[in-house]
Amino acid sequence: MSFTATLECARGLDEADVLAGFRERFEMPHDAHGTPLIYLCGHSLGLMPRAARTLVTQELDDWGSLGVLGHESARRPWIPYHENFVAGLAELTGARAHEVVAMNSLTVNLHLMLAAFYHPRGKRRKILIEAGAFPSDRHAIASQLEWHGLDPHRTLIELAPTAREDAVSEEEIEGTLQQLGAEIALVLWPGVQYRTGQAFDLARIASAAHRARCLVGFDLAHSIGNTQPALALSGADFAVWCSYKYLNAGPGAIGGCFIHERHLGTASRSHLAGWWGHEPTTRFLMRPEFHAAAGAAGWQLSNPSVLSAAPLIASLEIFSEARLVRLRAKSLQLTGFLEFLLEHLAPAVRIITPAEPAERGCQLSLRVDGARHVFERLGAAGVVCDWREPDTLRVAPVPLYNRFEDVWRFSERLVQVLGSTA
Ligand SMILES: Cc1ncc(COP(=O)(O)O)c(C=O)c1O
């Protein structure tokens, strides 16, 4: 196995790739000399769809030429702006259209969902999350527990893996729910774990939670646009996500929520309200009573930031043309190719992401000594990936814009960097 042979293989795979043309729809970051960087960081911030510039400019132009009249007369009127996202988000999350809404940002949405779904009562007060959860999720959960007058040390269960070092199995989650379920009010789990890249079987986790009579929500930050979450089928009660990673909607872009239809409708309304969630035909009568709009749209609080939401329209259009099922098929090949190259050419690197394709998305997490130093050397060699304390490099080839050759170039440079730092 040589680098030369595998480069030919990478180029052959790129030539055969029916999705290769989508790369042209994105801006490619480059260095100070204009040389394109090897960008494998879509798990952190996705690349900019070229059409995003046009869409944002159109909104600025409409604002400039129409002022307040743009609420109704912009080419995409601002009052029903959230409707632009419904079909695309439903498709990517496997939800029914009335179950999804683009609004706020991820942590804000998580708090809103916890306000609606976390009701500690009697013995059932605890929340189950994974050990090593993304800090913002843990902060949100711990602060909600405290807000209810509870001590997180006693009421937060953080499940660590026992059989495998870096991956919690669904069996372990089921076991915990069987054992402690009567004390658990709510389960919050990631679709894909941010540090390890492990993807979970959401339907299995949701049914285990429901068997134990717990509510269950998912954080899809690393899953949406990457894996196929099938939320409606999973039966999850709620989910939240951001759209700046695999959804390519730009830094700080609008987030999103899924609320299962069993929780929708005024009869079961238990969420915090704001005027943008008001039924639209009577919203501007400015009456004091709140009448929720149908579906997840009724959970909106404020009028959305059109400028931060516009790029998502460009991105969802690309997803709808490329189709998630084809992207996932290419993603399995791309990430499999990365794994193959690392196993054969960089055996010192330990891949901590599960090897089973169903248990991962685009990302591979690599345990390397001195990860930060390796990351810096890779950066100097024109590679954009990232690292997380203490020793994990995260690398994600994204099927919309990465080529097999990018994966090859990354692997070659990693081997060089490791060789020179050994
Ligand atoms: C898993 C996960 N949860 C929560 C967040 C926080 O997102 P936000 O800053 O959009 O609230 C992130 C951000 O990267 C994340 O990866």
Tab-separated table of C-alpha atoms and ligand atoms in Angstrom:
chain	number	residue	atom	x	y	z
A	1	MET	CA	0.000	0.000	0.000
A	2	SER	CA	1.594	3.298	-1.060
A	3	PHE	CA	0.530	6.914	-1.171
A	4	THR	CA	0.909	6.947	-4.966
A	5	ALA	CA	-1.460	4.009	-5.446
A	6	THR	CA	-4.044	5.481	-3.104
A	7	LEU	CA	-3.903	8.886	-4.824
A	8	GLU	CA	-4.913	7.200	-8.090
A	9	CYS	CA	-7.684	5.459	-6.222
A	10	ALA	CA	-8.880	8.793	-4.734
A	11	ARG	CA	-8.929	10.440	-8.162
A	12	GLY	CA	-10.838	7.503	-9.621
A	13	LEU	CA	-13.454	7.787	-6.880
A	14	ASP	CA	-13.798	11.534	-7.516
A	15	GLU	CA	-14.281	10.952	-11.240
A	16	ALA	CA	-17.033	8.417	-10.559
A	17	ASP	CA	-18.746	10.659	-7.982
A	18	VAL	CA	-22.165	11.812	-9.247
A	19	LEU	CA	-22.308	14.462	-6.501
A	20	ALA	CA	-18.896	15.976	-7.325
A	21	GLY	CA	-20.468	19.025	-9.037
A	22	PHE	CA	-21.973	20.302	-5.773
A	23	ARG	CA	-18.497	21.386	-4.620
A	24	GLU	CA	-18.729	24.259	-7.119
A	25	ARG	CA	-21.752	25.599	-5.264
A	26	PHE	CA	-19.559	26.498	-2.247
A	27	GLU	CA	-16.832	29.048	-1.604
A	28	MET	CA	-13.535	27.306	-0.809
A	29	PRO	CA	-11.401	28.910	1.916
A	30	HIS	CA	-7.830	29.590	0.809
A	31	ASP	CA	-4.551	30.759	2.276
A	32	ALA	CA	-2.952	34.210	1.904
A	33	HIS	CA	-1.543	33.181	-1.518
A	34	GLY	CA	-4.915	32.041	-2.825
A	35	THR	CA	-4.141	28.313	-2.498
A	36	PRO	CA	-7.288	26.398	-1.480
A	37	LEU	CA	-7.125	24.907	2.008
A	38	ILE	CA	-7.980	21.289	2.689
A	39	TYR	CA	-11.172	21.954	4.602
A	40	LEU	CA	-12.347	19.049	6.778
A	41	CYS	CA	-14.157	21.069	9.422
A	42	GLY	CA	-17.828	20.953	8.418
A	43	HIS	CA	-18.609	19.463	11.851
A	44	SER	CA	-17.738	22.878	13.286
A	45	LEU	CA	-18.636	25.401	10.591
A	46	GLY	CA	-19.921	24.379	7.181
A	47	LEU	CA	-18.737	26.205	4.061
A	48	MET	CA	-20.601	29.092	2.511
A	49	PRO	CA	-22.988	28.259	-0.321
A	50	ARG	CA	-22.213	30.763	-3.102
A	51	ALA	CA	-25.940	31.536	-3.366
A	52	ALA	CA	-25.945	32.746	0.266
A	53	ARG	CA	-24.343	36.017	-0.821
A	54	THR	CA	-27.137	36.657	-3.337
A	55	LEU	CA	-29.846	35.799	-0.829
A	56	VAL	CA	-28.459	38.056	1.905
A	57	THR	CA	-27.895	40.850	-0.621
A	58	GLN	CA	-31.486	40.515	-1.814
A	59	GLU	CA	-32.732	40.908	1.754
A	60	LEU	CA	-30.545	43.998	2.238
A	61	ASP	CA	-31.779	45.409	-1.085
A	62	ASP	CA	-35.399	44.758	-0.143
A	63	TRP	CA	-34.883	46.362	3.241
A	64	GLY	CA	-33.206	49.348	1.542
A	65	SER	CA	-35.861	49.829	-1.094
A	66	LEU	CA	-38.962	48.837	0.860
A	67	GLY	CA	-38.273	49.535	4.527
A	68	VAL	CA	-41.082	48.214	6.677
A	69	LEU	CA	-43.122	47.324	3.588
A	70	GLY	CA	-40.743	44.390	3.120
A	71	HIS	CA	-42.622	42.509	5.833
A	72	GLU	CA	-45.283	41.893	3.204
A	73	SER	CA	-43.719	42.912	-0.104
A	74	ALA	CA	-40.114	41.673	-0.031
A	75	ARG	CA	-39.473	39.014	-2.679
A	76	ARG	CA	-39.567	36.587	0.237
A	77	PRO	CA	-41.907	38.430	2.635
A	78	TRP	CA	-40.494	38.618	6.152
A	79	ILE	CA	-43.687	37.932	8.120
A	80	PRO	CA	-43.992	34.292	6.999
A	81	TYR	CA	-40.189	33.927	6.596
A	82	HIS	CA	-40.011	30.747	8.694
A	83	GLU	CA	-42.130	28.967	6.072
A	84	ASN	CA	-39.120	28.999	3.728
A	85	PHE	CA	-37.471	26.341	5.887
A	86	VAL	CA	-40.257	23.943	6.702
A	87	ALA	CA	-40.040	21.496	3.790
A	88	GLY	CA	-36.234	21.313	3.830
A	89	LEU	CA	-35.953	20.848	7.590
A	90	ALA	CA	-38.715	18.241	7.629
A	91	GLU	CA	-36.896	16.325	4.894
A	92	LEU	CA	-33.526	16.418	6.662
A	93	THR	CA	-34.868	15.459	10.075
A	94	GLY	CA	-37.462	12.928	8.924
A	95	ALA	CA	-40.262	14.934	10.524
A	96	ARG	CA	-43.765	15.902	9.445
A	97	ALA	CA	-43.849	19.477	8.145
A	98	HIS	CA	-45.898	20.847	11.038
A	99	GLU	CA	-43.408	19.402	13.565
A	100	VAL	CA	-40.421	21.597	12.645
A	101	VAL	CA	-39.607	25.270	12.910
A	102	ALA	CA	-36.470	27.358	12.391
A	103	MET	CA	-36.021	29.772	15.283
A	104	ASN	CA	-33.564	31.187	17.831
A	105	SER	CA	-30.334	29.276	18.425
A	106	LEU	CA	-29.590	25.835	19.791
A	107	THR	CA	-29.064	26.492	23.499
A	108	VAL	CA	-31.996	28.914	23.609
A	109	ASN	CA	-34.206	26.272	21.995
A	110	LEU	CA	-32.961	23.655	24.435
A	111	HIS	CA	-34.014	25.868	27.345
A	112	LEU	CA	-37.416	26.413	25.735
A	113	MET	CA	-37.893	22.677	25.254
A	114	LEU	CA	-36.821	21.962	28.832
A	115	ALA	CA	-39.263	24.582	30.079
A	116	ALA	CA	-42.013	22.775	28.186
A	117	PHE	CA	-41.032	19.164	28.802
A	118	TYR	CA	-39.147	18.926	32.060
A	119	HIS	CA	-41.631	18.764	34.916
A	120	PRO	CA	-40.028	17.126	37.958
A	121	ARG	CA	-42.684	15.517	40.134
A	122	GLY	CA	-42.612	13.129	43.089
A	123	LYS	CA	-39.822	10.582	42.714
A	124	ARG	CA	-39.434	11.330	38.989
A	125	ARG	CA	-37.016	14.260	38.972
A	126	LYS	CA	-33.793	13.184	37.316
A	127	ILE	CA	-32.394	13.931	33.864
A	128	LEU	CA	-30.229	11.425	31.995
A	129	ILE	CA	-27.472	12.676	29.662
A	130	GLU	CA	-24.217	11.235	28.363
A	131	ALA	CA	-21.000	11.738	30.360
A	132	GLY	CA	-18.920	14.296	28.486
A	133	ALA	CA	-21.967	16.006	26.979
A	134	PHE	CA	-21.351	19.220	25.069
A	135	PRO	CA	-20.803	21.833	27.812
A	136	SER	CA	-23.657	24.099	26.705
A	137	ASP	CA	-26.134	21.198	26.954
A	138	ARG	CA	-24.856	20.313	30.395
A	139	HIS	CA	-24.977	23.955	31.518
A	140	ALA	CA	-28.559	24.234	30.240
A	141	ILE	CA	-29.639	21.045	32.021
A	142	ALA	CA	-27.821	21.796	35.286
A	143	SER	CA	-29.207	25.335	35.388
A	144	GLN	CA	-32.741	24.061	34.725
A	145	LEU	CA	-32.382	21.592	37.601
A	146	GLU	CA	-31.214	24.413	39.863
A	147	TRP	CA	-34.018	26.652	38.613
A	148	HIS	CA	-36.428	23.981	39.832
A	149	GLY	CA	-34.662	24.065	43.226
A	150	LEU	CA	-32.879	20.728	42.629
A	151	ASP	CA	-29.246	19.809	43.198
A	152	PRO	CA	-27.597	18.647	39.937
A	153	HIS	CA	-25.241	16.432	41.952
A	154	ARG	CA	-28.261	14.349	42.943
A	155	THR	CA	-30.510	14.755	39.932
A	156	LEU	CA	-28.228	14.713	36.907
A	157	ILE	CA	-27.254	11.214	35.722
A	158	GLU	CA	-24.256	11.276	33.376
A	159	LEU	CA	-23.878	7.910	31.730
A	160	ALA	CA	-20.296	6.881	30.956
A	161	PRO	CA	-19.436	3.906	28.743
A	162	THR	CA	-18.437	0.728	30.535
A	163	ALA	CA	-17.715	-1.839	27.805
A	164	ARG	CA	-15.976	0.411	25.261
A	165	GLU	CA	-13.694	3.263	26.243
A	166	ASP	CA	-15.217	5.988	24.091
A	167	ALA	CA	-18.643	4.757	23.015
A	168	VAL	CA	-21.790	4.237	25.062
A	169	SER	CA	-23.914	1.452	23.647
A	170	GLU	CA	-27.676	1.602	23.296
A	171	GLU	CA	-27.747	-1.479	25.596
A	172	GLU	CA	-26.109	0.585	28.326
A	173	ILE	CA	-28.695	3.341	27.885
A	174	GLU	CA	-31.499	0.757	27.972
A	175	GLY	CA	-29.986	-0.825	31.101
A	176	THR	CA	-29.841	2.524	32.895
A	177	LEU	CA	-33.442	3.282	31.967
A	178	GLN	CA	-34.569	-0.135	33.145
A	179	GLN	CA	-32.764	0.287	36.438
A	180	LEU	CA	-33.379	3.963	37.216
A	181	GLY	CA	-36.226	4.885	34.868
A	182	ALA	CA	-38.773	5.428	37.635
A	183	GLU	CA	-36.647	8.337	38.915
A	184	ILE	CA	-35.939	9.856	35.485
A	185	ALA	CA	-38.201	12.555	34.074
A	186	LEU	CA	-36.308	13.299	30.889
A	187	VAL	CA	-33.505	11.965	28.669
A	188	LEU	CA	-31.421	14.278	26.500
A	189	TRP	CA	-29.143	12.535	24.025
A	190	PRO	CA	-27.071	13.641	21.025
A	191	GLY	CA	-27.756	12.334	17.515
A	192	VAL	CA	-23.982	12.296	16.994
A	193	GLN	CA	-21.602	12.837	19.912
A	194	TYR	CA	-19.516	15.967	19.275
A	195	ARG	CA	-16.169	14.673	20.568
A	196	THR	CA	-16.189	11.020	19.516
A	197	GLY	CA	-18.365	11.242	16.392
A	198	GLN	CA	-20.492	8.294	17.597
A	199	ALA	CA	-23.973	8.219	16.014
A	200	PHE	CA	-26.878	6.751	17.987
A	201	ASP	CA	-29.983	4.761	17.157
A	202	LEU	CA	-32.530	7.427	18.063
A	203	ALA	CA	-35.585	5.185	17.718
A	204	ARG	CA	-34.085	2.659	20.105
A	205	ILE	CA	-33.215	5.299	22.699
A	206	ALA	CA	-36.646	6.941	22.382
A	207	SER	CA	-38.523	3.686	22.822
A	208	ALA	CA	-36.402	2.692	25.837
A	209	ALA	CA	-37.126	6.106	27.391
A	210	HIS	CA	-40.832	5.825	26.690
A	211	ARG	CA	-41.004	2.283	28.095
A	212	ALA	CA	-39.650	3.790	31.308
A	213	ARG	CA	-42.275	6.584	30.977
A	214	CYS	CA	-39.602	9.277	30.506
A	215	LEU	CA	-39.724	12.040	27.915
A	216	VAL	CA	-36.858	12.160	25.444
A	217	GLY	CA	-35.219	14.924	23.419
A	218	PHE	CA	-32.297	14.884	20.992
A	219	ASP	CA	-29.564	17.392	20.272
A	220	LEU	CA	-28.990	17.094	16.529
A	221	ALA	CA	-26.187	19.696	16.276
A	222	HIS	CA	-23.819	17.121	14.746
A	223	SER	CA	-26.485	15.045	13.100
A	224	ILE	CA	-28.665	17.296	10.937
A	225	GLY	CA	-27.406	17.338	7.347
A	226	ASN	CA	-25.041	14.494	8.257
A	227	THR	CA	-26.950	11.373	9.309
A	228	GLN	CA	-30.635	10.539	8.759
A	229	PRO	CA	-32.315	11.145	12.114
A	230	ALA	CA	-35.881	9.976	11.171
A	231	LEU	CA	-37.344	11.942	14.072
A	232	ALA	CA	-41.044	11.269	13.509
A	233	LEU	CA	-40.454	7.525	13.286
A	234	SER	CA	-38.232	7.606	16.359
A	235	GLY	CA	-41.149	8.958	18.401
A	236	ALA	CA	-38.883	11.498	20.153
A	237	ASP	CA	-40.718	14.193	22.079
A	238	PHE	CA	-38.498	17.030	20.874
A	239	ALA	CA	-35.214	17.823	19.174
A	240	VAL	CA	-33.061	20.915	18.730
A	241	TRP	CA	-30.225	21.795	16.360
A	242	CYS	CA	-28.044	24.529	14.962
A	243	SER	CA	-27.575	25.118	11.263
A	244	TYR	CA	-24.000	26.362	11.029
A	245	LYS	CA	-22.355	22.917	10.918
A	246	TYR	CA	-23.457	20.412	8.261
A	247	LEU	CA	-26.315	22.756	7.269
A	248	ASN	CA	-23.887	25.423	6.015
A	249	ALA	CA	-26.029	28.402	7.034
A	250	GLY	CA	-23.190	30.518	8.420
A	251	PRO	CA	-21.739	31.487	11.800
A	252	GLY	CA	-24.438	31.910	14.438
A	253	ALA	CA	-27.187	31.088	11.920
A	254	ILE	CA	-30.761	30.444	13.003
A	255	GLY	CA	-31.373	27.184	14.931
A	256	GLY	CA	-34.307	24.811	14.779
A	257	CYS	CA	-36.695	22.639	16.754
A	258	PHE	CA	-38.776	19.526	16.330
A	259	ILE	CA	-41.821	18.973	18.499
A	260	HIS	CA	-43.618	15.666	18.050
A	261	GLU	CA	-47.181	16.151	16.851
A	262	ARG	CA	-48.579	14.539	19.986
A	263	HIS	CA	-47.443	17.697	21.826
A	264	LEU	CA	-48.854	20.141	19.295
A	265	GLY	CA	-52.227	21.860	19.452
A	266	THR	CA	-53.653	24.279	21.939
A	267	ALA	CA	-55.158	21.559	24.155
A	268	SER	CA	-51.744	20.272	25.171
A	269	ARG	CA	-49.928	23.619	25.046
A	270	SER	CA	-47.282	23.823	27.722
A	271	HIS	CA	-44.685	26.047	26.122
A	272	LEU	CA	-43.529	29.588	26.732
A	273	ALA	CA	-45.170	31.995	24.305
A	274	GLY	CA	-44.222	35.073	22.286
A	275	TRP	CA	-46.079	37.090	19.675
A	276	TRP	CA	-44.494	35.364	16.670
A	277	GLY	CA	-46.052	32.101	17.783
A	278	HIS	CA	-49.480	33.697	17.668
A	279	GLU	CA	-51.930	32.511	15.042
A	280	PRO	CA	-50.887	34.745	12.086
A	281	THR	CA	-54.263	35.986	10.813
A	282	THR	CA	-55.066	37.604	14.175
A	283	ARG	CA	-51.532	38.359	15.413
A	284	PHE	CA	-51.717	42.012	14.468
A	285	LEU	CA	-55.045	42.591	16.193
A	286	MET	CA	-52.715	42.986	19.165
A	287	ARG	CA	-55.061	41.360	21.632
A	288	PRO	CA	-53.742	40.379	25.042
A	289	GLU	CA	-54.736	36.673	24.781
A	290	PHE	CA	-52.395	34.214	23.085
A	291	HIS	CA	-53.777	31.878	20.416
A	292	ALA	CA	-51.035	29.589	19.182
A	293	ALA	CA	-50.412	29.130	15.464
A	294	ALA	CA	-50.832	25.553	14.290
A	295	GLY	CA	-47.862	23.233	14.628
A	296	ALA	CA	-44.336	23.948	15.757
A	297	ALA	CA	-44.662	27.453	14.272
A	298	GLY	CA	-46.789	28.248	17.332
A	299	TRP	CA	-43.673	27.816	19.501
A	300	GLN	CA	-41.860	30.782	17.954
A	301	LEU	CA	-41.204	33.715	20.248
A	302	SER	CA	-39.786	36.582	18.200
A	303	ASN	CA	-39.727	37.609	14.579
A	304	PRO	CA	-36.670	35.834	13.128
A	305	SER	CA	-33.420	37.501	12.098
A	306	VAL	CA	-33.903	37.484	8.332
A	307	LEU	CA	-30.230	38.254	7.664
A	308	SER	CA	-29.022	35.280	9.695
A	309	ALA	CA	-31.696	33.004	8.243
A	310	ALA	CA	-31.363	33.827	4.523
A	311	PRO	CA	-28.277	31.615	3.901
A	312	LEU	CA	-30.224	28.597	5.160
A	313	ILE	CA	-32.529	28.958	2.152
A	314	ALA	CA	-29.508	28.593	-0.141
A	315	SER	CA	-28.258	25.582	1.758
A	316	LEU	CA	-31.601	23.766	1.925
A	317	GLU	CA	-31.991	24.224	-1.823
A	318	ILE	CA	-28.666	22.439	-2.358
A	319	PHE	CA	-29.687	19.605	-0.003
A	320	SER	CA	-32.963	19.195	-1.842
A	321	GLU	CA	-31.127	18.837	-5.168
A	322	ALA	CA	-28.391	16.575	-3.827
A	323	ARG	CA	-30.775	14.473	-1.683
A	324	LEU	CA	-29.777	13.258	1.754
A	325	VAL	CA	-29.902	9.574	0.858
A	326	ARG	CA	-27.271	10.079	-1.851
A	327	LEU	CA	-25.182	12.310	0.397
A	328	ARG	CA	-25.211	9.689	3.128
A	329	ALA	CA	-24.098	7.011	0.669
A	330	LYS	CA	-21.171	9.185	-0.448
A	331	SER	CA	-20.405	10.111	3.159
A	332	LEU	CA	-20.026	6.445	4.102
A	333	GLN	CA	-17.565	6.019	1.243
A	334	LEU	CA	-15.607	9.194	2.053
A	335	THR	CA	-15.283	8.471	5.759
A	336	GLY	CA	-14.553	4.805	4.998
A	337	PHE	CA	-11.755	5.927	2.666
A	338	LEU	CA	-10.313	8.153	5.385
A	339	GLU	CA	-10.419	5.260	7.838
A	340	PHE	CA	-8.766	2.947	5.301
A	341	LEU	CA	-5.909	5.396	4.617
A	342	LEU	CA	-5.276	6.035	8.302
A	343	GLU	CA	-5.302	2.349	9.204
A	344	HIS	CA	-2.843	1.501	6.432
A	345	LEU	CA	-0.617	4.562	6.323
A	346	ALA	CA	-0.813	6.046	9.823
A	347	PRO	CA	-1.194	3.059	12.191
A	348	ALA	CA	0.018	5.135	15.172
A	349	VAL	CA	-3.233	7.077	15.029
A	350	ARG	CA	-6.077	5.616	17.072
A	351	ILE	CA	-9.542	6.198	15.648
A	352	ILE	CA	-11.972	6.484	18.561
A	353	THR	CA	-15.107	6.828	16.426
A	354	PRO	CA	-16.914	3.485	16.127
A	355	ALA	CA	-15.906	1.437	13.068
A	356	GLU	CA	-19.482	0.352	12.319
A	357	PRO	CA	-20.793	2.746	9.591
A	358	ALA	CA	-24.259	2.939	11.196
A	359	GLU	CA	-22.573	4.206	14.355
A	360	ARG	CA	-20.983	7.285	12.819
A	361	GLY	CA	-21.533	10.178	10.432
A	362	CYS	CA	-18.927	12.139	8.473
A	363	GLN	CA	-16.573	12.706	11.380
A	364	LEU	CA	-13.657	10.596	12.556
A	365	SER	CA	-12.094	11.480	15.888
A	366	LEU	CA	-8.425	10.627	16.143
A	367	ARG	CA	-6.559	10.164	19.387
A	368	VAL	CA	-3.032	11.455	18.946
A	369	ASP	CA	-0.385	12.502	21.438
A	370	GLY	CA	0.020	16.257	21.443
A	371	ALA	CA	-3.206	16.803	19.467
A	372	ARG	CA	-2.952	20.548	19.755
A	373	HIS	CA	0.564	20.618	18.354
A	374	VAL	CA	-0.413	18.251	15.531
A	375	PHE	CA	-3.420	20.460	14.781
A	376	GLU	CA	-1.178	23.529	14.582
A	377	ARG	CA	1.295	21.772	12.271
A	378	LEU	CA	-1.559	20.604	10.058
A	379	GLY	CA	-2.841	24.175	9.944
A	380	ALA	CA	0.576	25.359	8.779
A	381	ALA	CA	0.401	22.664	6.067
A	382	GLY	CA	-2.897	24.015	4.738
A	383	VAL	CA	-5.317	21.669	6.532
A	384	VAL	CA	-8.364	22.918	8.445
A	385	CYS	CA	-9.645	20.467	11.060
A	386	ASP	CA	-9.915	20.981	14.821
A	387	TRP	CA	-9.032	19.422	18.135
A	388	ARG	CA	-10.658	18.980	21.505
A	389	GLU	CA	-8.990	18.622	24.879
A	390	PRO	CA	-7.006	16.684	25.762
A	391	ASP	CA	-5.901	14.623	22.771
A	392	THR	CA	-8.568	14.387	20.073
A	393	LEU	CA	-8.348	15.629	16.491
A	394	ARG	CA	-11.707	15.899	14.736
A	395	VAL	CA	-11.800	15.482	10.973
A	396	ALA	CA	-14.963	15.461	8.863
A	397	PRO	CA	-15.059	14.955	5.102
A	398	VAL	CA	-18.400	16.394	3.998
A	399	PRO	CA	-20.042	14.819	0.936
A	400	LEU	CA	-21.434	18.102	-0.424
A	401	TYR	CA	-18.047	19.707	-0.936
A	402	ASN	CA	-15.186	17.369	-0.044
A	403	ARG	CA	-13.423	15.158	-2.543
A	404	PHE	CA	-11.711	11.832	-1.991
A	405	GLU	CA	-8.530	13.643	-2.940
A	406	ASP	CA	-9.016	16.019	0.037
A	407	VAL	CA	-9.110	12.980	2.297
A	408	TRP	CA	-5.967	11.636	0.670
A	409	ARG	CA	-4.149	14.969	1.007
A	410	PHE	CA	-5.126	15.234	4.657
A	411	SER	CA	-3.823	11.710	5.353
A	412	GLU	CA	-0.550	12.383	3.552
A	413	ARG	CA	0.019	15.570	5.531
A	414	LEU	CA	-0.935	13.951	8.812
A	415	VAL	CA	1.636	11.222	8.220
A	416	GLN	CA	4.263	13.876	7.447
A	417	VAL	CA	3.394	15.882	10.551
A	418	LEU	CA	3.404	12.801	12.799
A	419	GLY	CA	6.706	11.642	11.269
A	420	SER	CA	8.344	14.978	11.914
A	421	THR	CA	6.985	15.326	15.466
A	422	ALA	CA	7.758	11.719	16.506
B	1	LIG	C1	-23.644	19.386	20.584
B	1	LIG	C2	-23.770	20.878	20.724
B	1	LIG	N1	-24.694	21.374	21.573
B	1	LIG	C3	-24.819	22.715	21.750
B	1	LIG	C4	-24.022	23.608	21.061
B	1	LIG	C5	-24.196	25.077	21.321
B	1	LIG	O1	-24.740	25.725	20.242
B	1	LIG	P1	-25.230	27.262	20.277
B	1	LIG	O2	-24.014	28.102	20.542
B	1	LIG	O3	-25.708	27.474	18.870
B	1	LIG	O4	-26.269	27.401	21.293
B	1	LIG	C6	-23.072	23.117	20.153
B	1	LIG	C7	-22.193	24.042	19.403
B	1	LIG	O5	-21.295	23.697	18.697
B	1	LIG	C8	-22.937	21.709	19.984
B	1	LIG	O6	-22.021	21.188	19.167
